mmCIF file of C-alpha atoms and ligand atoms in Angstrom:
data_model
loop_
_atom_site.group_PDB
_atom_site.id
_atom_site.type_symbol
_atom_site.label_atom_id
_atom_site.label_comp_id
_atom_site.label_asym_id
_atom_site.label_seq_id
_atom_site.Cartn_x
_atom_site.Cartn_y
_atom_site.Cartn_z
ATOM 1 C CA UNK A 1 -26.808 19.355 -7.856
ATOM 2 C CA UNK A 2 -27.716 18.535 -11.519
ATOM 3 C CA UNK A 3 -30.931 16.317 -11.321
ATOM 4 C CA UNK A 4 -31.347 13.142 -13.781
ATOM 5 C CA UNK A 5 -34.421 11.575 -14.768
ATOM 6 C CA UNK A 6 -34.113 7.543 -15.383
ATOM 7 C CA UNK A 7 -38.147 7.542 -16.610
ATOM 8 C CA UNK A 8 -38.082 6.717 -20.237
ATOM 9 C CA UNK A 9 -34.506 5.944 -20.429
ATOM 10 C CA UNK A 10 -33.097 2.355 -21.315
ATOM 11 C CA UNK A 11 -30.837 1.387 -18.612
ATOM 12 C CA UNK A 12 -28.191 -1.307 -18.900
ATOM 13 C CA UNK A 13 -27.782 -3.290 -15.445
ATOM 14 C CA UNK A 14 -24.210 -4.683 -15.759
ATOM 15 C CA UNK A 15 -24.048 -7.840 -13.800
ATOM 16 C CA UNK A 16 -27.842 -8.187 -13.214
ATOM 17 C CA UNK A 17 -27.389 -11.604 -11.930
ATOM 18 C CA UNK A 18 -25.136 -10.649 -9.134
ATOM 19 C CA UNK A 19 -26.827 -10.092 -5.591
ATOM 20 C CA UNK A 20 -26.676 -6.009 -5.728
ATOM 21 C CA UNK A 21 -27.070 -6.289 -10.073
ATOM 22 C CA UNK A 22 -30.795 -7.894 -9.268
ATOM 23 C CA UNK A 23 -31.279 -5.555 -6.456
ATOM 24 C CA UNK A 24 -30.805 -2.565 -8.795
ATOM 25 C CA UNK A 25 -32.736 -4.378 -11.278
ATOM 26 C CA UNK A 26 -36.049 -4.940 -8.440
ATOM 27 C CA UNK A 27 -35.299 -1.181 -7.581
ATOM 28 C CA UNK A 28 -35.333 -0.036 -11.194
ATOM 29 C CA UNK A 29 -38.919 -1.245 -11.406
ATOM 30 C CA UNK A 30 -40.070 1.858 -9.476
ATOM 31 C CA UNK A 31 -38.434 4.495 -11.960
ATOM 32 C CA UNK A 32 -40.414 3.938 -15.318
ATOM 33 C CA UNK A 33 -37.531 3.226 -17.167
ATOM 34 C CA UNK A 34 -36.632 0.391 -19.457
ATOM 35 C CA UNK A 35 -33.712 -2.187 -18.026
ATOM 36 C CA UNK A 36 -32.061 -4.098 -20.634
ATOM 37 C CA UNK A 37 -29.184 -6.970 -19.385
ATOM 38 C CA UNK A 38 -26.703 -9.343 -21.214
ATOM 39 C CA UNK A 39 -26.789 -13.007 -20.270
ATOM 40 C CA UNK A 40 -22.634 -14.186 -19.768
ATOM 41 C CA UNK A 41 -23.147 -16.641 -22.848
ATOM 42 C CA UNK A 42 -24.297 -13.519 -25.199
ATOM 43 C CA UNK A 43 -21.294 -11.616 -24.147
ATOM 44 C CA UNK A 44 -17.949 -11.892 -21.821
ATOM 45 C CA UNK A 45 -17.709 -8.438 -19.843
ATOM 46 C CA UNK A 46 -13.791 -9.396 -20.207
ATOM 47 C CA UNK A 47 -13.825 -9.026 -23.938
ATOM 48 C CA UNK A 48 -13.325 -5.757 -25.202
ATOM 49 C CA UNK A 49 -14.656 -6.320 -28.602
ATOM 50 C CA UNK A 50 -18.068 -8.266 -27.724
ATOM 51 C CA UNK A 51 -18.536 -5.420 -24.915
ATOM 52 C CA UNK A 52 -18.658 -2.499 -27.556
ATOM 53 C CA UNK A 53 -20.206 -4.201 -30.317
ATOM 54 C CA UNK A 54 -23.392 -5.092 -27.616
ATOM 55 C CA UNK A 55 -23.118 -1.276 -26.484
ATOM 56 C CA UNK A 56 -22.908 -0.095 -30.177
ATOM 57 C CA UNK A 57 -25.804 -1.762 -30.932
ATOM 58 C CA UNK A 58 -27.862 -1.803 -27.807
ATOM 59 C CA UNK A 59 -27.544 1.914 -27.052
ATOM 60 C CA UNK A 60 -28.294 2.007 -23.270
ATOM 61 C CA UNK A 61 -28.431 5.695 -21.969
ATOM 62 C CA UNK A 62 -27.908 5.455 -18.383
ATOM 63 C CA UNK A 63 -25.779 2.313 -17.030
ATOM 64 C CA UNK A 64 -24.564 0.574 -13.703
ATOM 65 C CA UNK A 65 -21.727 -1.507 -13.018
ATOM 66 C CA UNK A 66 -22.625 -4.319 -11.071
ATOM 67 C CA UNK A 67 -20.624 -6.640 -12.505
ATOM 68 C CA UNK A 68 -17.610 -7.616 -10.527
ATOM 69 C CA UNK A 69 -15.765 -10.604 -9.630
ATOM 70 C CA UNK A 70 -16.699 -10.712 -6.197
ATOM 71 C CA UNK A 71 -15.545 -12.971 -3.153
ATOM 72 C CA UNK A 72 -14.855 -12.764 1.064
ATOM 73 C CA UNK A 73 -11.421 -12.390 2.797
ATOM 74 C CA UNK A 74 -10.072 -15.726 1.812
ATOM 75 C CA UNK A 75 -11.199 -15.814 -2.154
ATOM 76 C CA UNK A 76 -9.945 -12.531 -2.202
ATOM 77 C CA UNK A 77 -6.190 -13.472 -0.825
ATOM 78 C CA UNK A 78 -6.876 -16.879 -2.854
ATOM 79 C CA UNK A 79 -7.222 -15.833 -6.272
ATOM 80 C CA UNK A 80 -5.199 -12.344 -6.454
ATOM 81 C CA UNK A 81 -5.235 -12.355 -10.142
ATOM 82 C CA UNK A 82 -8.979 -13.370 -10.784
ATOM 83 C CA UNK A 83 -9.570 -10.160 -8.376
ATOM 84 C CA UNK A 84 -7.579 -7.569 -9.930
ATOM 85 C CA UNK A 85 -7.487 -8.904 -13.609
ATOM 86 C CA UNK A 86 -11.588 -9.855 -14.040
ATOM 87 C CA UNK A 87 -12.279 -6.379 -12.197
ATOM 88 C CA UNK A 88 -9.710 -4.335 -14.250
ATOM 89 C CA UNK A 89 -10.948 -5.611 -17.649
ATOM 90 C CA UNK A 90 -14.746 -5.251 -17.382
ATOM 91 C CA UNK A 91 -15.013 -2.266 -15.699
ATOM 92 C CA UNK A 92 -12.689 -0.466 -18.585
ATOM 93 C CA UNK A 93 -14.578 -2.319 -21.310
ATOM 94 C CA UNK A 94 -17.753 -0.808 -19.957
ATOM 95 C CA UNK A 95 -16.801 2.533 -19.122
ATOM 96 C CA UNK A 96 -14.694 2.941 -22.647
ATOM 97 C CA UNK A 97 -17.738 1.352 -24.668
ATOM 98 C CA UNK A 98 -20.059 3.360 -22.779
ATOM 99 C CA UNK A 99 -17.924 6.545 -23.766
ATOM 100 C CA UNK A 100 -17.832 5.639 -27.480
ATOM 101 C CA UNK A 101 -21.912 5.259 -27.132
ATOM 102 C CA UNK A 102 -22.494 8.713 -25.849
ATOM 103 C CA UNK A 103 -23.981 7.085 -22.390
ATOM 104 C CA UNK A 104 -25.467 10.091 -20.424
ATOM 105 C CA UNK A 105 -25.103 8.535 -16.859
ATOM 106 C CA UNK A 106 -22.639 6.250 -15.291
ATOM 107 C CA UNK A 107 -22.586 4.995 -11.704
ATOM 108 C CA UNK A 108 -19.453 2.025 -10.934
ATOM 109 C CA UNK A 109 -19.806 0.434 -7.796
ATOM 110 C CA UNK A 110 -16.836 0.057 -5.700
ATOM 111 C CA UNK A 111 -15.959 -1.171 -2.418
ATOM 112 C CA UNK A 112 -15.161 0.386 1.012
ATOM 113 C CA UNK A 113 -11.883 -1.877 0.587
ATOM 114 C CA UNK A 114 -10.520 0.538 -1.494
ATOM 115 C CA UNK A 115 -9.367 2.646 1.667
ATOM 116 C CA UNK A 116 -6.628 2.630 3.576
ATOM 117 C CA UNK A 117 -6.046 -0.349 5.963
ATOM 118 C CA UNK A 118 -6.066 2.324 8.962
ATOM 119 C CA UNK A 119 -8.037 4.964 8.036
ATOM 120 C CA UNK A 120 -9.230 7.384 10.379
ATOM 121 C CA UNK A 121 -12.913 6.415 11.422
ATOM 122 C CA UNK A 122 -15.476 7.010 10.326
ATOM 123 C CA UNK A 123 -14.100 6.990 6.829
ATOM 124 C CA UNK A 124 -14.393 9.848 5.122
ATOM 125 C CA UNK A 125 -14.518 9.559 0.889
ATOM 126 C CA UNK A 126 -10.676 12.015 0.964
ATOM 127 C CA UNK A 127 -9.055 8.733 3.142
ATOM 128 C CA UNK A 128 -8.351 7.325 -0.313
ATOM 129 C CA UNK A 129 -5.003 6.789 -1.437
ATOM 130 C CA UNK A 130 -3.469 8.186 1.882
ATOM 131 C CA UNK A 131 -2.234 5.022 3.504
ATOM 132 C CA UNK A 132 -1.545 0.949 2.633
ATOM 133 C CA UNK A 133 -4.189 -1.369 1.845
ATOM 134 C CA UNK A 134 -4.987 -4.109 3.411
ATOM 135 C CA UNK A 135 -3.154 -7.091 1.982
ATOM 136 C CA UNK A 136 -5.638 -9.910 1.716
ATOM 137 C CA UNK A 137 -8.032 -7.727 -0.763
ATOM 138 C CA UNK A 138 -5.453 -5.398 -1.896
ATOM 139 C CA UNK A 139 -5.911 -7.004 -5.690
ATOM 140 C CA UNK A 140 -9.795 -6.081 -5.572
ATOM 141 C CA UNK A 141 -9.124 -2.724 -4.158
ATOM 142 C CA UNK A 142 -6.237 -1.982 -6.930
ATOM 143 C CA UNK A 143 -9.081 -2.699 -9.473
ATOM 144 C CA UNK A 144 -11.431 -0.540 -7.872
ATOM 145 C CA UNK A 145 -9.717 2.109 -6.935
ATOM 146 C CA UNK A 146 -9.239 1.813 -10.985
ATOM 147 C CA UNK A 147 -12.429 2.086 -11.826
ATOM 148 C CA UNK A 148 -12.865 5.134 -9.528
ATOM 149 C CA UNK A 149 -10.418 6.999 -11.637
ATOM 150 C CA UNK A 150 -11.363 5.694 -14.760
ATOM 151 C CA UNK A 151 -15.089 7.691 -14.232
ATOM 152 C CA UNK A 152 -13.252 10.480 -12.700
ATOM 153 C CA UNK A 153 -10.508 10.331 -16.026
ATOM 154 C CA UNK A 154 -13.328 10.395 -18.856
ATOM 155 C CA UNK A 155 -15.540 13.419 -16.905
ATOM 156 C CA UNK A 156 -12.059 14.909 -16.761
ATOM 157 C CA UNK A 157 -11.013 14.091 -20.250
ATOM 158 C CA UNK A 158 -14.171 13.637 -22.052
ATOM 159 C CA UNK A 159 -16.707 15.855 -19.869
ATOM 160 C CA UNK A 160 -18.724 12.306 -19.208
ATOM 161 C CA UNK A 161 -21.286 12.074 -16.437
ATOM 162 C CA UNK A 162 -20.043 8.689 -14.536
ATOM 163 C CA UNK A 163 -20.063 8.640 -11.193
ATOM 164 C CA UNK A 164 -18.684 6.113 -8.709
ATOM 165 C CA UNK A 165 -20.396 4.667 -5.327
ATOM 166 C CA UNK A 166 -18.421 2.818 -2.626
ATOM 167 C CA UNK A 167 -20.553 0.565 -0.870
ATOM 168 C CA UNK A 168 -19.696 -1.267 2.342
ATOM 169 C CA UNK A 169 -19.790 -4.803 3.321
ATOM 170 C CA UNK A 170 -23.292 -5.708 1.950
ATOM 171 C CA UNK A 171 -25.756 -8.593 2.270
ATOM 172 C CA UNK A 172 -29.320 -9.725 1.433
ATOM 173 C CA UNK A 173 -31.242 -11.999 -0.847
ATOM 174 C CA UNK A 174 -28.696 -13.513 -3.868
ATOM 175 C CA UNK A 175 -25.837 -13.801 -1.470
ATOM 176 C CA UNK A 176 -23.241 -16.194 -2.562
ATOM 177 C CA UNK A 177 -23.316 -18.943 0.506
ATOM 178 C CA UNK A 178 -20.944 -20.949 -0.313
ATOM 179 C CA UNK A 179 -18.512 -21.035 2.431
ATOM 180 C CA UNK A 180 -15.031 -20.880 1.036
ATOM 181 C CA UNK A 181 -15.716 -18.147 -1.042
ATOM 182 C CA UNK A 182 -18.841 -16.005 0.390
ATOM 183 C CA UNK A 183 -18.390 -13.234 2.780
ATOM 184 C CA UNK A 184 -18.999 -13.493 6.183
ATOM 185 C CA UNK A 185 -22.846 -12.946 6.598
ATOM 186 C CA UNK A 186 -23.706 -15.427 4.104
ATOM 187 C CA UNK A 187 -21.207 -17.880 5.742
ATOM 188 C CA UNK A 188 -22.519 -17.192 9.404
ATOM 189 C CA UNK A 189 -25.815 -18.061 8.419
ATOM 190 C CA UNK A 190 -25.405 -20.865 6.437
ATOM 191 C CA UNK A 191 -23.424 -22.235 9.266
ATOM 192 C CA UNK A 192 -25.468 -21.224 12.182
ATOM 193 C CA UNK A 193 -28.393 -22.626 10.264
ATOM 194 C CA UNK A 194 -26.745 -26.162 9.334
ATOM 195 C CA UNK A 195 -25.596 -26.329 13.159
ATOM 196 C CA UNK A 196 -28.552 -26.070 14.385
ATOM 197 C CA UNK A 197 -30.437 -28.701 12.722
ATOM 198 C CA UNK A 198 -27.786 -31.159 12.882
ATOM 199 C CA UNK A 199 -27.708 -30.149 16.459
ATOM 200 C CA UNK A 200 -24.336 -29.231 17.109
ATOM 201 C CA UNK A 201 -22.799 -27.911 20.129
ATOM 202 C CA UNK A 202 -20.136 -25.506 18.379
ATOM 203 C CA UNK A 203 -19.931 -23.462 15.117
ATOM 204 C CA UNK A 204 -16.546 -21.930 13.489
ATOM 205 C CA UNK A 205 -16.028 -18.589 13.286
ATOM 206 C CA UNK A 206 -12.828 -17.343 11.194
ATOM 207 C CA UNK A 207 -10.131 -15.431 13.008
ATOM 208 C CA UNK A 208 -10.309 -13.553 16.129
ATOM 209 C CA UNK A 209 -14.034 -11.985 16.012
ATOM 210 C CA UNK A 210 -12.669 -8.253 16.577
ATOM 211 C CA UNK A 211 -12.562 -6.917 13.241
ATOM 212 C CA UNK A 212 -15.664 -4.710 13.446
ATOM 213 C CA UNK A 213 -17.767 -4.263 9.790
ATOM 214 C CA UNK A 214 -20.359 -2.301 8.954
ATOM 215 C CA UNK A 215 -23.207 -4.120 7.049
ATOM 216 C CA UNK A 216 -25.922 -2.423 4.679
ATOM 217 C CA UNK A 217 -28.874 -4.470 3.321
ATOM 218 C CA UNK A 218 -29.015 -4.531 -0.617
ATOM 219 C CA UNK A 219 -31.910 -3.504 -0.862
ATOM 220 C CA UNK A 220 -30.456 0.137 0.871
ATOM 221 C CA UNK A 221 -27.697 -0.075 -1.663
ATOM 222 C CA UNK A 222 -30.030 -0.136 -4.880
ATOM 223 C CA UNK A 223 -31.853 2.081 -3.647
ATOM 224 C CA UNK A 224 -28.716 4.442 -2.749
ATOM 225 C CA UNK A 225 -27.197 3.539 -5.950
ATOM 226 C CA UNK A 226 -30.635 4.767 -8.094
ATOM 227 C CA UNK A 227 -30.612 7.863 -6.157
ATOM 228 C CA UNK A 228 -27.249 8.496 -6.764
ATOM 229 C CA UNK A 229 -27.757 8.301 -10.519
ATOM 230 C CA UNK A 230 -30.296 10.630 -10.441
ATOM 231 C CA UNK A 231 -29.309 13.501 -8.298
ATOM 232 C CA UNK A 232 -25.187 13.074 -8.153
ATOM 233 C CA UNK A 233 -23.268 14.257 -10.763
ATOM 234 C CA UNK A 234 -20.044 15.100 -9.119
ATOM 235 C CA UNK A 235 -15.999 14.387 -10.024
ATOM 236 C CA UNK A 236 -15.641 12.704 -6.306
ATOM 237 C CA UNK A 237 -16.835 9.064 -5.053
ATOM 238 C CA UNK A 238 -19.404 8.756 -2.146
ATOM 239 C CA UNK A 239 -19.528 5.991 0.093
ATOM 240 C CA UNK A 240 -22.784 4.123 0.948
ATOM 241 C CA UNK A 241 -22.888 2.819 3.776
ATOM 242 C CA UNK A 242 -25.358 2.397 7.403
ATOM 243 C CA UNK A 243 -23.385 4.308 9.463
ATOM 244 C CA UNK A 244 -22.913 1.645 11.842
ATOM 245 C CA UNK A 245 -20.515 -1.128 12.665
ATOM 246 C CA UNK A 246 -20.858 -4.281 14.655
ATOM 247 C CA UNK A 247 -17.791 -6.912 16.139
ATOM 248 C CA UNK A 248 -17.690 -10.428 13.795
ATOM 249 C CA UNK A 249 -18.486 -11.894 17.084
ATOM 250 C CA UNK A 250 -22.098 -9.748 18.153
ATOM 251 C CA UNK A 251 -22.446 -10.185 14.293
ATOM 252 C CA UNK A 252 -22.235 -14.026 15.037
ATOM 253 C CA UNK A 253 -24.369 -13.833 18.307
ATOM 254 C CA UNK A 254 -27.074 -11.784 16.282
ATOM 255 C CA UNK A 255 -26.976 -14.328 13.084
ATOM 256 C CA UNK A 256 -27.350 -17.246 15.639
ATOM 257 C CA UNK A 257 -29.803 -15.983 17.630
ATOM 258 C CA UNK A 258 -32.329 -14.778 14.262
ATOM 259 C CA UNK A 259 -31.592 -18.644 14.090
ATOM 260 C CA UNK A 260 -31.888 -20.121 17.095
ATOM 261 C CA UNK A 261 -28.713 -21.678 17.540
ATOM 262 C CA UNK A 262 -27.368 -21.951 21.496
ATOM 263 C CA UNK A 263 -23.979 -23.557 20.901
ATOM 264 C CA UNK A 264 -20.761 -22.035 21.631
ATOM 265 C CA UNK A 265 -18.548 -20.458 19.143
ATOM 266 C CA UNK A 266 -14.814 -21.882 18.741
ATOM 267 C CA UNK A 267 -12.227 -19.667 16.481
ATOM 268 C CA UNK A 268 -10.048 -20.944 13.658
ATOM 269 C CA UNK A 269 -7.332 -18.761 14.135
ATOM 270 C CA UNK A 270 -5.782 -20.418 10.427
ATOM 271 C CA UNK A 271 -8.148 -17.960 9.049
ATOM 272 C CA UNK A 272 -7.453 -14.043 8.808
ATOM 273 C CA UNK A 273 -8.660 -11.341 10.465
ATOM 274 C CA UNK A 274 -8.493 -8.694 7.766
ATOM 275 C CA UNK A 275 -8.984 -4.615 7.954
ATOM 276 C CA UNK A 276 -9.382 -4.383 11.904
ATOM 277 C CA UNK A 277 -12.167 -1.949 11.286
ATOM 278 C CA UNK A 278 -13.659 0.000 8.031
ATOM 279 C CA UNK A 279 -17.013 1.953 8.951
ATOM 280 C CA UNK A 280 -17.442 4.675 6.526
ATOM 281 C CA UNK A 281 -18.801 8.416 6.973
ATOM 282 C CA UNK A 282 -21.895 8.246 5.843
ATOM 283 C CA UNK A 283 -22.668 12.478 5.589
ATOM 284 C CA UNK A 284 -21.936 12.734 2.037
ATOM 285 C CA UNK A 285 -24.566 10.670 0.973
ATOM 286 C CA UNK A 286 -27.055 12.311 3.677
ATOM 287 C CA UNK A 287 -26.852 15.488 2.475
ATOM 288 C CA UNK A 288 -27.738 14.469 -0.458
ATOM 289 C CA UNK A 289 -31.073 13.501 0.919
ATOM 290 C CA UNK A 290 -30.170 9.459 0.918
ATOM 291 C CA UNK A 291 -30.722 7.143 4.396
ATOM 292 C CA UNK A 292 -31.145 3.321 4.809
ATOM 293 C CA UNK A 293 -33.913 1.652 5.731
ATOM 294 C CA UNK A 294 -33.446 -1.816 6.425
ATOM 295 C CA UNK A 295 -31.981 -2.322 10.290
ATOM 296 C CA UNK A 296 -29.618 -4.769 10.789
ATOM 297 C CA UNK A 297 -31.377 -7.954 12.609
ATOM 298 C CA UNK A 298 -34.871 -7.348 9.895
ATOM 299 C CA UNK A 299 -32.290 -7.716 7.245
ATOM 300 C CA UNK A 300 -31.078 -10.877 9.105
ATOM 301 C CA UNK A 301 -34.110 -12.549 9.384
ATOM 302 C CA UNK A 302 -35.442 -11.948 5.329
ATOM 303 C CA UNK A 303 -32.048 -13.096 4.371
ATOM 304 C CA UNK A 304 -32.203 -16.254 6.217
ATOM 305 C CA UNK A 305 -35.797 -16.823 4.850
ATOM 306 C CA UNK A 306 -34.299 -16.631 1.050
ATOM 307 C CA UNK A 307 -31.772 -18.832 2.318
ATOM 308 C CA UNK A 308 -34.508 -21.364 3.588
ATOM 309 C CA UNK A 309 -36.322 -21.253 0.350
ATOM 310 C CA UNK A 310 -33.331 -22.023 -1.786
ATOM 311 C CA UNK A 311 -31.828 -24.770 0.511
ATOM 312 C CA UNK A 312 -33.122 -28.071 1.184
ATOM 313 C CA UNK A 313 -33.064 -28.922 4.998
ATOM 314 C CA UNK A 314 -29.546 -31.005 5.661
ATOM 315 C CA UNK A 315 -30.155 -34.233 7.422
ATOM 316 C CA UNK A 316 -29.140 -34.246 10.848
HETATM 317 O O1 GFB B 1 -17.000 -10.605 5.122
HETATM 318 P P1 GFB B 1 -15.582 -11.120 5.099
HETATM 319 O O2 GFB B 1 -15.200 -12.153 4.430
HETATM 320 O O3 GFB B 1 -14.362 -10.157 4.201
HETATM 321 O O4 GFB B 1 -14.746 -11.193 6.298
HETATM 322 P P2 GFB B 1 -13.821 -8.606 4.690
HETATM 323 C C1 GFB B 1 -15.250 -10.454 7.189
HETATM 324 C C2 GFB B 1 -15.179 -10.593 8.755
HETATM 325 O O5 GFB B 1 -15.543 -11.716 9.294
HETATM 326 C C3 GFB B 1 -13.302 -11.186 8.657
HETATM 327 C C4 GFB B 1 -14.806 -12.650 9.519
HETATM 328 O O6 GFB B 1 -12.645 -10.954 9.797
HETATM 329 C C5 GFB B 1 -13.173 -12.804 8.640
HETATM 330 O O7 GFB B 1 -12.287 -13.266 9.147
HETATM 331 N N1 GFB B 1 -15.230 -14.316 9.711
HETATM 332 C C6 GFB B 1 -15.569 -15.045 10.534
HETATM 333 C C7 GFB B 1 -15.986 -14.855 8.194
HETATM 334 N N2 GFB B 1 -16.226 -16.199 10.153
HETATM 335 C C8 GFB B 1 -16.086 -15.907 8.644
HETATM 336 C C9 GFB B 1 -16.784 -17.017 7.658
HETATM 337 O O8 GFB B 1 -17.387 -17.762 8.225
HETATM 338 N N3 GFB B 1 -16.214 -16.070 6.305
HETATM 339 C C10 GFB B 1 -15.821 -14.665 6.103
HETATM 340 N N4 GFB B 1 -15.949 -14.904 4.937
HETATM 341 N N5 GFB B 1 -15.308 -14.355 7.117
HETATM 342 C C11 GFB B 1 -13.789 -8.207 2.060
HETATM 343 C C12 GFB B 1 -12.678 -8.206 1.295
HETATM 344 O O9 GFB B 1 -13.560 -7.957 3.455
HETATM 345 O O10 GFB B 1 -14.682 -7.169 2.278
HETATM 346 C C13 GFB B 1 -13.080 -7.970 -0.231
HETATM 347 O O11 GFB B 1 -12.230 -9.414 0.981
HETATM 348 C C14 GFB B 1 -14.684 -6.333 -0.030
HETATM 349 O O12 GFB B 1 -12.902 -7.139 -1.431
HETATM 350 C C15 GFB B 1 -15.653 -7.165 0.575
HETATM 351 O O13 GFB B 1 -14.294 -5.464 -0.145
HETATM 352 C C16 GFB B 1 -16.721 -6.139 0.936
HETATM 353 O O14 GFB B 1 -15.053 -7.358 5.198
HETATM 354 O O15 GFB B 1 -12.754 -8.826 5.476
#
């Protein structure tokens, strides 16, 4: 295992305003490195010339690719071109520019949706490309698989120390709480809060509630990414998860318990369920000396607190 020290290094966090990027920036404060970021106005990450010029000029030594077009099940299904094109461009531009500038360490962040829809559970890293993808998010998944392959190709052809981490469904401060484009956790937090404030008797959840998902607090994800950047230098990607999954219905119950909404749940069956289950194996990252710390209920509580800080109460 090749150890890499981030101390004293110039580290670029691409996507620093997003939920994952901002968590990585917070976590890097403990590493004694200089964090550099780019504003959207300054550089469009989809523009190769702009990315290349910025990297050439600023010369980061380590790079975390947390920049991506992300969204929940409905957004993935509704905007396939954006999810495929934006993510391909962002990752290709950053990886190529990093190679040209001699970046010492690069970590690419993917997603657990890269795995086949009916992969054996818990999903081991070797399941990649062994079956068909879930149709609602295959565009995003294909882009993320391309990102893994790019990192591997530059390692194979040019000897670059580029690695990939595949986080499970993430949640936490800085999440997107817009009901049409968000993931399930922020959607449930917002729906339960608004239903409670309005005194509603019911709250709508999408789909059957039977799919199972594995949730990881974004601070745990950031900690895992920094850990991997320091200790891991391998060809294959590494799963980053909590090791536990829960049905959407049980998650809804838990969120409502934390928030204090006591009404009924109504299922909107016009909305998709997506993959039935995607619990990842955490054996590889555990063997590298990392484990998650934030229990689900505590994570929901603290995420709800950040939601309340940012959102004015809804009028009853
Ligand atoms: O988090 P989510 O949008 O995406 O939805 P995926 C997870 C599950 O929650 C689905 C159900 O079964 C939804 O039907 N669900 C219930 C809801 N109520 C809601 C709601 O109000 N909003 C949302 N969004 N879902 C995404 C992928 O898949 O996971 C991405 O589309 C990415 O590509 C991400 O990989 C991690 O977990 O199904």
